[in-house]
Amino acid sequence: MIKSGKLSALEYEKNFSDIHPPFYTGNAAAIEANRCLFCYDAPCIKACPTSINVPKFIKQIASNNIQGSAKTIFDSNIMGAACAKVCPVEKLCEGACVYNLMEEEPISIAKLQRFSAEKAITQKWPLYSRKPSIGKKIAVVGAGPAGLACAHALALEGLEIDIYEKEAEGGGLMTYGVAAYKVSPEICKDEVHWILSIGGIKVHYNQELGKDISLDELKSKYDAVFLGIGVGLARGLDIPGESLDGVVDAISFIYDIRTKGYQNIPIGDKVVVIGLGMTAIDAATQSKRLGAKEVTIAYRRTEDEKPCTDVELDIAKLDGCNLLYLASPKEIRGKDGVVQSIVFDKMELGDADANGRRKPINTGVSFTLETDMVIKAVGQVPYESLVESAGIVHDWGKVKLVEGNATNIEGVFAGGDGVNGGREVVDAVQAGKDGAHSILKYLKVI
């Protein structure tokens, strides 16, 4: 039965508390920092999309220079605090740590990064001062990681920035699209406010491109425009029964958790999540933590082909989620307009496709699972109609870049998920930095 308020306030607080406890003392952080070998030509730097100088910021922690450590982090990644919580570090910096080759635990890079970055934000350290205004105005669409990184980099150089954000808060994916036990709304808000505190940046909330503002309007008012619109439209299953009550998409589900409060989120007793990416894991684990008795994650391939990381999958397993492999949804069945069961086709793996992943093939055998709630988490699609109507050249909705971060429209630049189709938060931050660099070159500031 789908209903809200299945747990007590204390249970919600426990279930959604920080899954990665921080270093609570400087001594604890220093002990871990002193494990670092401070490698020359460090592989952890190369594995970070924003190229944070990891050995340097860790050495600064070891020598109790926490402000210097935070500055080193933010110089490369202005959203270093949030990224320390949500980055799949096991396949980035920590995955590249040389300790892995010694069959020892890698340095807790993310935890150390969080230690310094959160101190800077919570204590409001003024690590940056912007150059005097040069009289150039830039419009940034989207106050997510790409937009904020772009705005901050431009503001540093003395440009005036207006950010247009369709939501009521900034932070993008960090604020609205990540599991609540990974990063709290409070730290997201604090991080956004800290980034904006440099000055020269004004955010216009509840302003959506294509609805409240147009690209032509922005082009006429500003010296350049940066589009950090991301992706956010959930991909459908395109099967019968998808419109039944009890069928929701994971994007909306997680958004509601982040905005409405745990006790107000309806959840079923038997939940089926379709997909095995990071968003699917977030939807499944949070379903369990909201009070679902049984959660099954269904994936049309096997664990070897999963899009999520081992660490993420382990969270789902520890939360008691069931894994159903080689199962492709065929039909959702219901009674009186409400979900009752879902039919799957049993698959087998064939030859590898163009991306090197083995293709699932229908065996012709079907089976049925009882369920009262289905959560679709099979990916997101770009805002194709939006970019099409704006006259931007695109590839199935993904903005195509001409040179650097420039689009086909003079003075309009783009970066982040709206260009690459959806990667990590840290990739979006780097795209924002690259976009700022392209704009500065375009305006002949550098």
Short mmCIF file of C-alpha atoms in Angstrom, two decimals:
data_model
loop_
_atom_site.label_atom_id
_atom_site.label_comp_id
_atom_site.label_asym_id
_atom_site.label_seq_id
_atom_site.Cartn_x
_atom_site.Cartn_y
_atom_site.Cartn_z
CA MET A 1 0.00 0.00 0.00
CA ILE A 2 1.36 3.40 -0.99
CA LYS A 3 1.21 5.93 1.80
CA SER A 4 3.37 8.54 3.51
CA GLY A 5 4.51 8.79 7.11
CA LYS A 6 5.33 5.12 7.54
CA LEU A 7 8.12 5.81 10.03
CA SER A 8 8.65 7.95 13.10
CA ALA A 9 10.57 11.22 13.02
CA LEU A 10 13.45 9.52 14.85
CA GLU A 11 13.57 6.71 12.28
CA TYR A 12 13.66 9.19 9.39
CA GLU A 13 16.46 11.12 11.07
CA LYS A 14 18.48 7.94 11.57
CA ASN A 15 17.85 6.57 8.07
CA PHE A 16 18.81 9.80 6.32
CA SER A 17 21.76 10.83 8.47
CA ASP A 18 25.17 11.35 6.88
CA ILE A 19 26.29 8.06 5.36
CA HIS A 20 29.93 9.19 5.31
CA PRO A 21 30.84 10.63 8.74
CA PRO A 22 33.55 13.33 8.55
CA PHE A 23 36.78 13.74 10.45
CA TYR A 24 35.59 15.39 13.63
CA THR A 25 39.02 16.59 14.79
CA GLY A 26 42.11 18.04 13.20
CA ASN A 27 44.20 15.30 14.78
CA ALA A 28 42.20 12.57 13.06
CA ALA A 29 42.55 14.36 9.72
CA ALA A 30 46.27 14.91 10.26
CA ILE A 31 46.87 11.24 11.02
CA GLU A 32 45.22 10.23 7.73
CA ALA A 33 46.99 13.04 5.85
CA ASN A 34 50.37 11.78 7.05
CA ARG A 35 49.72 8.42 5.37
CA CYS A 36 49.99 10.17 1.99
CA LEU A 37 53.17 9.48 0.02
CA PHE A 38 52.91 12.88 -1.72
CA CYS A 39 53.66 11.29 -5.06
CA TYR A 40 55.51 13.16 -7.78
CA ASP A 41 53.31 13.41 -10.91
CA ALA A 42 50.52 12.08 -8.71
CA PRO A 43 47.96 9.83 -10.44
CA CYS A 44 45.19 11.16 -8.15
CA ILE A 45 45.56 14.61 -9.74
CA LYS A 46 45.23 13.16 -13.23
CA ALA A 47 42.16 11.17 -12.19
CA CYS A 48 40.33 14.30 -10.99
CA PRO A 49 38.40 16.07 -13.78
CA THR A 50 39.15 19.42 -12.11
CA SER A 51 42.83 18.49 -11.49
CA ILE A 52 42.85 19.31 -7.77
CA ASN A 53 46.42 19.22 -6.46
CA VAL A 54 45.66 16.42 -4.03
CA PRO A 55 49.13 15.89 -2.53
CA LYS A 56 49.44 19.62 -1.89
CA PHE A 57 46.14 20.05 -0.05
CA ILE A 58 46.80 16.89 1.97
CA LYS A 59 50.29 18.12 2.90
CA GLN A 60 48.71 21.39 4.03
CA ILE A 61 46.33 19.46 6.30
CA ALA A 62 49.28 17.50 7.70
CA SER A 63 51.01 20.79 8.54
CA ASN A 64 47.78 22.27 10.03
CA ASN A 65 47.40 24.82 7.24
CA ILE A 66 43.69 24.20 6.82
CA GLN A 67 42.92 27.53 5.13
CA GLY A 68 45.68 26.90 2.62
CA SER A 69 44.33 23.42 2.05
CA ALA A 70 40.84 24.73 1.37
CA LYS A 71 42.22 27.35 -1.02
CA THR A 72 44.11 24.67 -2.96
CA ILE A 73 40.90 22.65 -3.31
CA PHE A 74 38.70 25.57 -4.33
CA ASP A 75 41.22 26.93 -6.81
CA SER A 76 40.47 23.85 -8.88
CA ASN A 77 36.94 22.97 -7.75
CA ILE A 78 34.81 25.70 -6.22
CA MET A 79 32.25 23.02 -5.25
CA GLY A 80 34.89 20.92 -3.52
CA ALA A 81 32.80 20.43 -0.38
CA ALA A 82 29.82 18.82 -2.11
CA CYS A 83 31.97 16.89 -4.56
CA ALA A 84 33.82 15.36 -1.61
CA LYS A 85 30.51 13.77 -0.64
CA VAL A 86 29.03 12.70 -3.96
CA CYS A 87 31.97 12.05 -6.29
CA PRO A 88 32.51 8.37 -7.17
CA VAL A 89 36.04 8.70 -5.80
CA GLU A 90 36.55 4.96 -6.02
CA LYS A 91 36.84 5.35 -9.80
CA LEU A 92 38.52 8.79 -9.71
CA CYS A 93 41.14 10.08 -7.25
CA GLU A 94 41.01 7.31 -4.65
CA GLY A 95 40.81 4.68 -7.36
CA ALA A 96 44.09 6.04 -8.76
CA CYS A 97 45.86 6.13 -5.39
CA VAL A 98 49.14 4.15 -5.50
CA TYR A 99 48.21 2.39 -2.27
CA ASN A 100 45.79 0.30 -4.36
CA LEU A 101 48.83 -1.22 -6.07
CA MET A 102 50.18 -2.19 -2.66
CA GLU A 103 46.89 -3.85 -1.71
CA GLU A 104 46.39 -1.29 1.05
CA GLU A 105 43.51 1.10 1.67
CA PRO A 106 43.86 4.23 -0.49
CA ILE A 107 44.18 7.61 1.18
CA SER A 108 40.75 8.93 2.24
CA ILE A 109 41.05 11.81 -0.21
CA ALA A 110 37.36 12.69 -0.25
CA LYS A 111 37.12 12.71 3.53
CA LEU A 112 40.18 14.95 3.81
CA GLN A 113 38.85 17.24 1.10
CA ARG A 114 35.56 17.50 2.93
CA PHE A 115 37.38 18.33 6.18
CA SER A 116 39.06 21.43 4.74
CA ALA A 117 36.30 22.55 2.36
CA GLU A 118 33.50 22.35 4.92
CA LYS A 119 35.55 24.30 7.46
CA ALA A 120 35.99 27.09 4.91
CA ILE A 121 32.27 27.21 4.17
CA THR A 122 30.89 26.86 7.69
CA GLN A 123 33.38 29.38 9.07
CA LYS A 124 32.90 31.65 6.04
CA TRP A 125 36.57 32.09 5.30
CA PRO A 126 37.07 34.91 2.75
CA LEU A 127 39.50 33.04 0.52
CA TYR A 128 38.84 35.10 -2.61
CA SER A 129 38.53 38.74 -3.61
CA ARG A 130 37.40 39.77 -7.07
CA LYS A 131 39.10 42.25 -9.36
CA PRO A 132 37.53 45.68 -9.92
CA SER A 133 34.54 45.68 -12.27
CA ILE A 134 35.46 45.89 -15.95
CA GLY A 135 31.96 46.79 -17.13
CA LYS A 136 31.10 43.48 -18.80
CA LYS A 137 27.85 41.66 -17.96
CA ILE A 138 27.27 37.94 -18.43
CA ALA A 139 24.07 35.90 -18.17
CA VAL A 140 24.41 32.38 -16.80
CA VAL A 141 21.45 30.03 -17.20
CA GLY A 142 21.35 27.49 -14.40
CA ALA A 143 22.67 27.72 -10.84
CA GLY A 144 23.93 24.15 -10.84
CA PRO A 145 27.59 23.10 -10.61
CA ALA A 146 28.46 24.23 -14.16
CA GLY A 147 26.69 27.58 -13.85
CA LEU A 148 28.07 28.36 -10.40
CA ALA A 149 31.63 27.41 -11.38
CA CYS A 150 31.39 29.58 -14.50
CA ALA A 151 29.91 32.52 -12.59
CA HIS A 152 32.53 32.38 -9.85
CA ALA A 153 35.42 32.22 -12.31
CA LEU A 154 34.04 35.20 -14.25
CA ALA A 155 33.29 37.23 -11.13
CA LEU A 156 36.89 36.78 -10.01
CA GLU A 157 37.97 38.63 -13.14
CA GLY A 158 35.68 41.59 -12.46
CA LEU A 159 32.71 40.68 -14.65
CA GLU A 160 29.13 41.18 -13.45
CA ILE A 161 27.04 38.01 -13.50
CA ASP A 162 23.28 37.44 -13.51
CA ILE A 163 22.30 33.80 -12.97
CA TYR A 164 18.82 32.69 -14.06
CA GLU A 165 17.66 29.62 -12.16
CA LYS A 166 14.34 27.86 -12.67
CA GLU A 167 14.21 26.46 -9.11
CA ALA A 168 13.79 28.33 -5.82
CA GLU A 169 17.31 27.40 -4.65
CA GLY A 170 20.71 27.07 -6.28
CA GLY A 171 22.91 23.99 -6.42
CA GLY A 172 21.18 22.09 -9.21
CA LEU A 173 21.70 18.35 -8.93
CA MET A 174 23.37 18.75 -5.52
CA THR A 175 20.26 20.36 -4.07
CA TYR A 176 17.52 18.46 -5.89
CA GLY A 177 18.86 15.25 -7.39
CA VAL A 178 21.11 13.41 -4.93
CA ALA A 179 20.19 11.05 -2.10
CA ALA A 180 19.59 13.02 1.10
CA TYR A 181 21.93 10.81 3.15
CA LYS A 182 24.86 11.82 0.92
CA VAL A 183 24.58 15.58 1.10
CA SER A 184 22.12 17.59 3.16
CA PRO A 185 20.10 20.56 1.87
CA GLU A 186 21.82 22.68 4.52
CA ILE A 187 25.36 22.11 3.24
CA CYS A 188 24.14 22.70 -0.34
CA LYS A 189 22.64 26.03 0.66
CA ASP A 190 25.73 27.01 2.66
CA GLU A 191 28.00 26.13 -0.26
CA VAL A 192 25.95 28.16 -2.75
CA HIS A 193 25.91 31.19 -0.44
CA TRP A 194 29.67 30.90 0.11
CA ILE A 195 30.31 30.80 -3.65
CA LEU A 196 28.09 33.86 -4.18
CA SER A 197 29.74 35.77 -1.33
CA ILE A 198 32.58 36.78 -3.63
CA GLY A 199 30.26 39.50 -4.96
CA GLY A 200 29.35 40.50 -8.49
CA ILE A 201 26.90 37.59 -8.83
CA LYS A 202 23.13 38.00 -8.62
CA VAL A 203 20.78 35.02 -8.83
CA HIS A 204 17.27 35.37 -10.25
CA TYR A 205 15.33 32.38 -8.94
CA ASN A 206 12.16 30.89 -10.46
CA GLN A 207 13.25 32.06 -13.90
CA GLU A 208 13.11 29.32 -16.52
CA LEU A 209 14.66 29.57 -19.96
CA GLY A 210 12.03 29.26 -22.66
CA LYS A 211 9.27 30.17 -20.25
CA ASP A 212 10.13 33.25 -18.18
CA ILE A 213 13.11 34.39 -20.24
CA SER A 214 14.30 33.78 -23.78
CA LEU A 215 17.75 33.35 -25.22
CA ASP A 216 17.19 36.29 -27.59
CA GLU A 217 16.34 38.50 -24.62
CA LEU A 218 19.52 37.48 -22.80
CA LYS A 219 21.66 38.00 -25.89
CA SER A 220 20.35 41.55 -26.26
CA LYS A 221 21.07 42.47 -22.63
CA TYR A 222 24.42 40.80 -21.97
CA ASP A 223 27.90 40.65 -23.46
CA ALA A 224 27.80 36.84 -23.42
CA VAL A 225 25.56 33.99 -22.25
CA PHE A 226 26.55 30.68 -20.66
CA LEU A 227 24.08 27.79 -20.73
CA GLY A 228 24.42 25.38 -17.83
CA ILE A 229 20.96 23.89 -18.25
CA GLY A 230 21.87 20.29 -17.45
CA VAL A 231 19.49 17.43 -18.15
CA GLY A 232 16.42 16.60 -16.17
CA LEU A 233 13.77 14.96 -18.30
CA ALA A 234 13.28 11.35 -17.23
CA ARG A 235 13.42 8.72 -19.95
CA GLY A 236 10.24 6.69 -20.26
CA LEU A 237 9.91 2.91 -20.43
CA ASP A 238 7.50 3.04 -23.39
CA ILE A 239 5.51 0.04 -22.17
CA PRO A 240 1.81 -0.47 -21.38
CA GLY A 241 0.70 0.60 -17.92
CA GLU A 242 3.26 3.36 -17.50
CA SER A 243 0.54 5.89 -16.67
CA LEU A 244 -0.95 3.87 -13.79
CA ASP A 245 -1.03 5.38 -10.30
CA GLY A 246 2.05 4.21 -8.44
CA VAL A 247 4.42 4.60 -11.41
CA VAL A 248 6.84 7.47 -10.88
CA ASP A 249 10.17 8.55 -12.34
CA ALA A 250 13.23 8.58 -10.10
CA ILE A 251 14.04 12.23 -10.85
CA SER A 252 10.68 13.42 -9.51
CA PHE A 253 10.82 10.96 -6.64
CA ILE A 254 14.21 12.21 -5.41
CA TYR A 255 13.20 15.83 -6.04
CA ASP A 256 10.17 15.38 -3.80
CA ILE A 257 12.27 13.80 -1.05
CA ARG A 258 14.59 16.81 -1.16
CA THR A 259 11.81 19.39 -1.11
CA LYS A 260 8.77 18.01 0.75
CA GLY A 261 10.15 16.27 3.81
CA TYR A 262 10.49 12.54 4.40
CA GLN A 263 7.18 12.13 6.22
CA ASN A 264 5.30 13.57 3.23
CA ILE A 265 6.63 11.16 0.60
CA PRO A 266 4.25 8.31 -0.35
CA ILE A 267 6.03 4.97 -0.61
CA GLY A 268 4.81 1.49 -1.45
CA ASP A 269 5.29 -1.75 0.46
CA LYS A 270 6.72 -3.59 -2.55
CA VAL A 271 8.75 -1.21 -4.71
CA VAL A 272 10.39 -2.11 -8.02
CA VAL A 273 13.12 0.19 -9.37
CA ILE A 274 13.98 -0.11 -13.06
CA GLY A 275 17.65 0.56 -13.84
CA LEU A 276 21.04 0.23 -12.14
CA GLY A 277 22.69 3.62 -12.49
CA MET A 278 23.50 6.00 -9.62
CA THR A 279 20.00 7.47 -9.73
CA ALA A 280 18.43 4.02 -9.54
CA ILE A 281 20.53 3.22 -6.47
CA ASP A 282 19.52 6.51 -4.83
CA ALA A 283 15.85 5.80 -5.53
CA ALA A 284 16.05 2.23 -4.24
CA THR A 285 17.98 2.93 -1.05
CA GLN A 286 15.79 5.89 -0.18
CA SER A 287 12.67 3.78 -0.76
CA LYS A 288 13.92 1.36 1.90
CA ARG A 289 14.77 4.24 4.21
CA LEU A 290 11.28 5.71 3.75
CA GLY A 291 9.72 2.48 4.98
CA ALA A 292 9.24 0.18 1.97
CA LYS A 293 9.15 -3.44 3.13
CA GLU A 294 10.64 -4.84 -0.05
CA VAL A 295 12.65 -3.12 -2.79
CA THR A 296 13.75 -4.88 -5.97
CA ILE A 297 16.17 -3.33 -8.45
CA ALA A 298 15.60 -4.77 -11.92
CA TYR A 299 18.29 -4.50 -14.59
CA ARG A 300 18.29 -5.91 -18.10
CA ARG A 301 21.96 -6.85 -18.06
CA THR A 302 24.12 -8.44 -15.34
CA GLU A 303 26.11 -6.94 -12.50
CA ASP A 304 29.24 -6.95 -14.68
CA GLU A 305 27.64 -4.37 -17.01
CA LYS A 306 26.18 -2.12 -14.30
CA PRO A 307 26.51 1.68 -14.73
CA CYS A 308 26.79 2.32 -10.97
CA THR A 309 29.94 1.72 -8.94
CA ASP A 310 30.59 -1.17 -6.59
CA VAL A 311 30.43 1.22 -3.64
CA GLU A 312 26.96 2.43 -4.63
CA LEU A 313 25.72 -1.10 -5.23
CA ASP A 314 27.04 -2.16 -1.82
CA ILE A 315 24.90 0.58 -0.21
CA ALA A 316 21.80 -0.90 -1.85
CA LYS A 317 22.74 -4.41 -0.77
CA LEU A 318 23.40 -3.31 2.81
CA ASP A 319 20.02 -1.58 2.85
CA GLY A 320 18.39 -4.89 1.94
CA CYS A 321 17.48 -4.18 -1.68
CA ASN A 322 16.99 -7.22 -3.92
CA LEU A 323 18.82 -7.41 -7.26
CA LEU A 324 17.05 -8.86 -10.31
CA TYR A 325 19.31 -9.24 -13.34
CA LEU A 326 18.55 -10.00 -17.00
CA ALA A 327 15.03 -8.62 -16.60
CA SER A 328 13.53 -6.08 -18.99
CA PRO A 329 10.13 -4.50 -18.17
CA LYS A 330 7.42 -5.53 -20.62
CA GLU A 331 4.15 -4.35 -19.06
CA ILE A 332 2.87 -2.79 -15.85
CA ARG A 333 -0.50 -4.17 -14.80
CA GLY A 334 -3.04 -2.69 -12.44
CA LYS A 335 -6.59 -2.65 -11.21
CA ASP A 336 -8.83 0.41 -11.02
CA GLY A 337 -5.96 2.50 -12.34
CA VAL A 338 -3.51 1.42 -9.61
CA VAL A 339 -0.34 -0.67 -10.03
CA GLN A 340 -0.56 -4.32 -8.98
CA SER A 341 2.23 -6.10 -10.82
CA ILE A 342 4.94 -5.76 -13.43
CA VAL A 343 5.76 -8.22 -16.21
CA PHE A 344 9.38 -8.76 -17.24
CA ASP A 345 10.98 -10.38 -20.25
CA LYS A 346 13.82 -12.67 -19.28
CA MET A 347 16.96 -11.62 -21.15
CA GLU A 348 20.29 -13.14 -22.07
CA LEU A 349 23.47 -11.39 -23.14
CA GLY A 350 24.58 -11.42 -26.75
CA ASP A 351 27.55 -9.83 -28.48
CA ALA A 352 29.02 -6.51 -27.40
CA ASP A 353 27.49 -3.34 -28.85
CA ALA A 354 29.31 -0.26 -30.19
CA ASN A 355 30.11 0.81 -26.61
CA GLY A 356 31.63 -2.54 -25.74
CA ARG A 357 28.72 -3.67 -23.54
CA ARG A 358 27.04 -6.98 -24.28
CA LYS A 359 23.59 -6.48 -25.72
CA PRO A 360 20.58 -7.92 -23.86
CA ILE A 361 18.48 -10.26 -26.01
CA ASN A 362 14.91 -11.32 -25.27
CA THR A 363 14.64 -15.07 -24.60
CA GLY A 364 10.88 -15.08 -25.18
CA VAL A 365 10.23 -16.06 -21.55
CA SER A 366 8.23 -13.73 -19.28
CA PHE A 367 7.59 -13.61 -15.55
CA THR A 368 5.59 -11.40 -13.19
CA LEU A 369 6.36 -9.64 -9.92
CA GLU A 370 3.77 -8.24 -7.55
CA THR A 371 4.35 -4.58 -6.78
CA ASP A 372 2.44 -1.52 -5.65
CA MET A 373 5.03 1.03 -6.82
CA VAL A 374 7.34 1.23 -9.83
CA ILE A 375 10.16 3.78 -10.03
CA LYS A 376 11.65 4.42 -13.47
CA ALA A 377 15.39 5.14 -13.41
CA VAL A 378 16.53 4.37 -16.94
CA GLY A 379 18.33 7.62 -17.62
CA GLN A 380 17.62 11.22 -18.47
CA VAL A 381 17.26 12.99 -21.77
CA PRO A 382 18.40 16.51 -22.70
CA TYR A 383 16.03 19.44 -23.22
CA GLU A 384 15.83 18.89 -26.98
CA SER A 385 12.81 21.11 -27.66
CA LEU A 386 14.36 23.94 -25.63
CA VAL A 387 17.67 24.03 -27.49
CA GLU A 388 15.92 23.40 -30.81
CA SER A 389 13.59 26.37 -30.34
CA ALA A 390 16.55 28.57 -29.38
CA GLY A 391 18.27 27.80 -32.67
CA ILE A 392 21.19 25.97 -31.09
CA VAL A 393 22.82 23.19 -33.09
CA HIS A 394 22.50 19.97 -31.12
CA ASP A 395 22.78 16.20 -31.26
CA TRP A 396 19.48 14.73 -30.03
CA GLY A 397 19.24 17.57 -27.54
CA LYS A 398 22.88 17.66 -26.48
CA VAL A 399 24.31 21.08 -27.31
CA LYS A 400 27.09 20.87 -29.89
CA LEU A 401 30.12 23.05 -29.28
CA VAL A 402 31.91 24.75 -32.15
CA GLU A 403 35.18 25.88 -30.58
CA GLY A 404 36.03 25.64 -26.90
CA ASN A 405 32.69 26.06 -25.18
CA ALA A 406 31.14 28.25 -27.88
CA THR A 407 27.90 27.21 -29.54
CA ASN A 408 26.89 28.02 -33.11
CA ILE A 409 25.28 31.26 -31.86
CA GLU A 410 27.60 34.24 -31.48
CA GLY A 411 28.27 35.05 -27.84
CA VAL A 412 26.47 31.97 -26.50
CA PHE A 413 28.48 29.32 -24.66
CA ALA A 414 27.53 26.08 -22.93
CA GLY A 415 28.88 23.34 -20.71
CA GLY A 416 27.97 20.53 -18.35
CA ASP A 417 25.31 17.86 -18.64
CA GLY A 418 23.44 19.81 -21.32
CA VAL A 419 26.47 19.22 -23.54
CA ASN A 420 27.76 15.80 -22.48
CA GLY A 421 24.39 14.21 -21.71
CA GLY A 422 25.10 13.63 -18.02
CA ARG A 423 28.32 12.90 -16.16
CA GLU A 424 29.57 13.54 -12.63
CA VAL A 425 29.18 16.78 -10.67
CA VAL A 426 32.93 17.31 -10.83
CA ASP A 427 32.79 17.14 -14.64
CA ALA A 428 30.14 19.87 -14.63
CA VAL A 429 32.36 22.07 -12.45
CA GLN A 430 35.23 21.70 -14.90
CA ALA A 431 32.88 22.48 -17.80
CA GLY A 432 31.86 25.69 -16.02
CA LYS A 433 35.51 26.67 -15.61
CA ASP A 434 36.17 25.92 -19.28
CA GLY A 435 33.12 27.97 -20.24
CA ALA A 436 34.38 30.94 -18.24
CA HIS A 437 37.76 30.68 -19.94
CA SER A 438 36.11 30.67 -23.38
CA ILE A 439 34.03 33.74 -22.47
CA LEU A 440 37.07 35.62 -21.17
CA LYS A 441 38.90 34.88 -24.43
CA TYR A 442 35.84 35.91 -26.46
CA LEU A 443 35.65 39.26 -24.63
CA LYS A 444 39.44 39.65 -24.89
CA VAL A 445 39.80 39.87 -21.11
CA ILE A 446 42.63 37.34 -21.27
#
